[in-house]
Amino acid sequence: MIGKEQSLLTGEVYDWVASMECARIGEEPHHIYFDNGSRRGAVSFYEGYIIELSVEDEETGETPFYIHFAIRDVKETKDRVRLFFRSLEGEMVGQERIDLSTVRTLCLTRILVSCSCGITSSYFALLMQQAADRAGLRAEVRAVGLEALDQLEEQYDQILLAPQVGYMLTSCRERYGDKVQAIDIADFASRNVEHVLWQAVQRAHGASCPIMRPLY
């Protein structure tokens, strides 16, 4: 997409967010703030047509929702902003949390998380590995940039694309097969690593390796 077209898309999204009743434009106008008394949210626009969505719990200081990505499609971007507002209102976004201590498998699952340069995916991969270790789940999780997939993909059972590069799913599957999956935007933004791990283990081994299913 040429720069002028993408700039128009960014402007349309900015105007839509800024028109919200509770929106407060920051001193730096590329930041738009929202506050409902218990949670604060920020929608920020940066050069390179990047939008950043973050929610902070004012009581705990935790960040229950965070994502940034390049604006490529207005509808997709608005859907993601709506997820942001759901989190701002205290709603749990993403799939139901899974108790990984109920998941047992004899097979080691090797998982590769990838984004454009590996920086964004590194923290998510770290959280996945920590969750697996706490639960005693046999999994190895690593993060890399897309450019490293050719050298590493054969060593991994699952390749998970961060939402920032989810649009690459079709082309990556053509190169590496069905083991490539896109991480759900809501799970990624809310850091629901337990659900992402559970899905990866299921897809990697299926009936070939005994799995104790989690109780919902």
Coordinates of C-alpha atoms in Angstrom, one line a residue:
M1 CA 0.0 0.0 0.0
I2 CA 1.4 3.4 -1.0
G3 CA 2.0 6.0 1.8
K4 CA -0.8 8.4 0.8
E5 CA -3.5 5.6 0.9
Q6 CA -2.3 4.4 4.3
S7 CA -2.2 7.9 5.6
L8 CA -5.8 8.3 4.6
L9 CA -6.7 5.1 6.5
T10 CA -4.9 6.3 9.6
G11 CA -6.7 9.7 9.4
E12 CA -10.0 8.0 9.2
V13 CA -9.3 5.8 12.3
Y14 CA -7.9 8.8 14.2
D15 CA -11.0 10.9 13.5
W16 CA -13.3 8.0 14.5
V17 CA -11.5 7.5 17.8
A18 CA -11.2 11.3 18.5
S19 CA -15.0 11.7 18.0
M20 CA -15.8 9.3 20.9
E21 CA -17.8 11.1 23.6
C22 CA -15.3 10.4 26.4
A23 CA -12.1 11.0 24.3
R24 CA -9.6 13.4 25.6
I25 CA -6.9 14.6 23.2
G26 CA -3.5 14.8 24.9
E27 CA -1.0 17.7 24.8
E28 CA 0.6 15.7 22.0
P29 CA -2.4 15.2 19.7
H30 CA -1.4 11.7 18.5
H31 CA -2.4 10.4 22.0
I32 CA -6.1 10.1 22.8
Y33 CA -7.0 9.2 26.4
F34 CA -10.0 7.5 28.0
D35 CA -10.7 7.1 31.7
N36 CA -13.7 5.4 33.3
G37 CA -12.6 5.8 36.9
S38 CA -11.1 2.4 37.4
R39 CA -9.2 1.9 34.2
R40 CA -7.3 4.3 31.9
G41 CA -6.9 3.7 28.2
A42 CA -4.7 5.3 25.5
V43 CA -4.9 5.1 21.8
S44 CA -1.7 6.4 20.2
F45 CA -0.8 7.0 16.6
Y46 CA 2.9 6.9 15.5
E47 CA 4.8 7.4 12.3
G48 CA 4.8 4.3 10.1
Y49 CA 1.0 4.2 10.5
I50 CA 1.3 2.4 13.8
I51 CA -1.6 2.4 16.3
E52 CA -1.0 1.4 19.9
L53 CA -3.8 0.4 22.2
S54 CA -3.2 0.1 26.0
V55 CA -5.4 -0.2 29.1
E56 CA -4.1 0.3 32.7
D57 CA -5.9 -0.8 35.8
E58 CA -5.6 2.3 38.1
E59 CA -5.9 0.2 41.3
T60 CA -3.3 -2.5 40.5
G61 CA -1.2 -0.7 38.0
E62 CA -1.4 -3.8 35.7
T63 CA -1.9 -3.6 32.0
P64 CA -4.8 -6.0 31.1
F65 CA -4.7 -5.0 27.4
Y66 CA -1.8 -4.0 25.1
I67 CA -1.3 -4.3 21.4
H68 CA 0.3 -2.2 18.6
F69 CA 0.2 -2.8 14.9
A70 CA 0.3 -1.1 11.5
I71 CA -3.0 0.1 10.2
R72 CA -3.8 -1.8 7.0
D73 CA -7.6 -2.1 7.0
V74 CA -10.1 0.3 8.6
K75 CA -12.6 -2.4 9.5
E76 CA -10.0 -4.6 11.1
T77 CA -8.5 -1.7 13.0
K78 CA -11.9 -0.6 14.3
D79 CA -12.7 -4.2 15.5
R80 CA -9.4 -4.1 17.4
V81 CA -10.2 -0.7 19.0
R82 CA -13.6 -2.1 20.0
L83 CA -11.8 -4.9 21.9
F84 CA -9.7 -2.1 23.6
F85 CA -13.0 -0.5 24.8
R86 CA -14.3 -3.8 26.1
S87 CA -11.2 -4.2 28.2
L88 CA -11.4 -0.6 29.3
E89 CA -14.9 -1.3 30.7
G90 CA -13.5 -4.2 32.6
E91 CA -14.7 -7.0 30.4
M92 CA -12.4 -10.0 30.0
V93 CA -11.5 -10.3 26.3
G94 CA -10.1 -13.4 24.6
Q95 CA -11.0 -17.0 25.3
E96 CA -11.6 -18.4 28.8
R97 CA -8.5 -18.8 30.9
I98 CA -7.3 -22.4 31.1
D99 CA -5.8 -24.1 34.1
L100 CA -2.7 -25.6 32.5
S101 CA -2.1 -27.8 35.6
T102 CA -4.9 -30.0 34.2
V103 CA -3.0 -30.4 30.9
R104 CA -0.6 -33.3 30.7
T105 CA 1.3 -34.7 27.7
L106 CA 4.2 -37.1 27.3
C107 CA 5.3 -35.2 24.2
L108 CA 7.6 -32.2 24.1
T109 CA 6.0 -29.3 22.1
R110 CA 8.3 -26.9 20.5
I111 CA 6.7 -23.5 19.7
L112 CA 8.0 -20.6 17.7
V113 CA 6.3 -17.2 18.1
S114 CA 7.1 -14.7 15.4
C115 CA 6.4 -11.1 14.6
S116 CA 8.1 -8.7 12.1
C117 CA 11.4 -8.4 14.1
G118 CA 10.9 -10.7 17.1
I119 CA 10.8 -7.9 19.7
T120 CA 7.0 -7.8 20.3
S121 CA 6.7 -11.6 20.3
S122 CA 9.7 -12.1 22.7
Y123 CA 7.7 -11.0 25.8
F124 CA 4.7 -13.1 24.8
A125 CA 6.9 -16.1 24.3
L126 CA 8.5 -15.5 27.7
L127 CA 5.1 -15.5 29.3
M128 CA 4.2 -18.7 27.5
Q129 CA 7.3 -20.4 28.7
Q130 CA 6.8 -19.3 32.2
A131 CA 3.2 -20.5 32.2
A132 CA 4.3 -23.9 30.8
D133 CA 7.1 -24.2 33.4
R134 CA 4.7 -23.4 36.3
A135 CA 2.2 -26.0 35.1
G136 CA 4.8 -28.6 34.4
L137 CA 3.8 -28.7 30.8
R138 CA 6.4 -30.0 28.4
A139 CA 6.9 -27.1 26.0
E140 CA 9.8 -25.0 24.7
V141 CA 8.9 -21.6 23.4
R142 CA 11.0 -19.2 21.4
A143 CA 10.5 -15.9 19.6
V144 CA 12.0 -14.8 16.3
G145 CA 11.5 -12.3 13.5
L146 CA 9.8 -13.5 10.3
E147 CA 13.2 -13.4 8.4
A148 CA 14.5 -16.2 10.7
L149 CA 11.7 -18.7 10.0
D150 CA 13.4 -20.3 7.0
Q151 CA 16.4 -21.3 9.1
L152 CA 14.4 -22.5 12.2
E153 CA 11.0 -23.8 11.1
E154 CA 11.9 -27.5 10.8
Q155 CA 12.9 -27.6 14.5
Y156 CA 9.5 -26.6 15.7
D157 CA 6.1 -28.2 15.9
Q158 CA 4.1 -25.0 15.8
I159 CA 4.7 -21.5 14.4
L160 CA 2.5 -18.8 15.9
L161 CA 2.2 -15.5 14.2
A162 CA 1.6 -12.5 16.4
P163 CA -1.3 -10.3 15.3
Q164 CA 1.0 -7.7 13.8
V165 CA 1.9 -10.1 11.1
G166 CA -1.3 -12.2 11.0
Y167 CA -1.8 -11.0 7.4
M168 CA 1.2 -13.2 6.5
L169 CA -0.7 -16.4 7.5
T170 CA -1.5 -17.6 4.0
S171 CA 1.9 -17.0 2.6
C172 CA 3.6 -18.6 5.6
R173 CA 1.4 -21.7 5.3
E174 CA 2.3 -22.0 1.7
R175 CA 6.0 -22.2 2.8
Y176 CA 5.7 -24.1 6.1
G177 CA 2.4 -25.9 6.1
D178 CA -0.5 -26.0 8.5
K179 CA 1.7 -25.8 11.6
V180 CA 1.6 -22.1 11.1
Q181 CA -1.2 -20.4 13.0
A182 CA -2.2 -16.8 13.8
I183 CA -2.5 -15.9 17.5
D184 CA -6.0 -14.5 18.3
I185 CA -5.7 -10.7 18.7
A186 CA -7.8 -10.8 22.0
D187 CA -5.6 -13.6 23.5
F188 CA -2.4 -11.7 22.5
A189 CA -3.5 -8.3 23.7
S190 CA -4.8 -9.7 27.0
R191 CA -1.8 -12.1 27.4
N192 CA -3.9 -15.2 27.6
V193 CA -0.9 -17.4 27.1
E194 CA -2.5 -20.4 28.7
H195 CA -5.2 -20.6 26.0
V196 CA -2.6 -20.1 23.3
L197 CA -0.4 -22.9 24.8
W198 CA -3.3 -25.3 25.0
Q199 CA -4.2 -24.7 21.4
A200 CA -0.6 -25.2 20.3
V201 CA -0.2 -28.5 22.1
Q202 CA -3.5 -29.8 20.7
R203 CA -2.6 -28.9 17.2
A204 CA 1.0 -30.2 17.4
H205 CA 0.1 -33.7 18.7
G206 CA -3.6 -34.3 18.5
A207 CA -4.4 -38.0 19.0
S208 CA -0.7 -39.0 18.5
C209 CA 0.1 -38.1 22.1
P210 CA -2.1 -38.5 25.1
I211 CA -3.5 -35.2 26.5
M212 CA -5.5 -34.6 29.6
R213 CA -8.1 -32.1 28.5
P214 CA -8.7 -29.0 30.8
L215 CA -11.9 -28.7 32.7
Y216 CA -14.0 -25.6 31.9

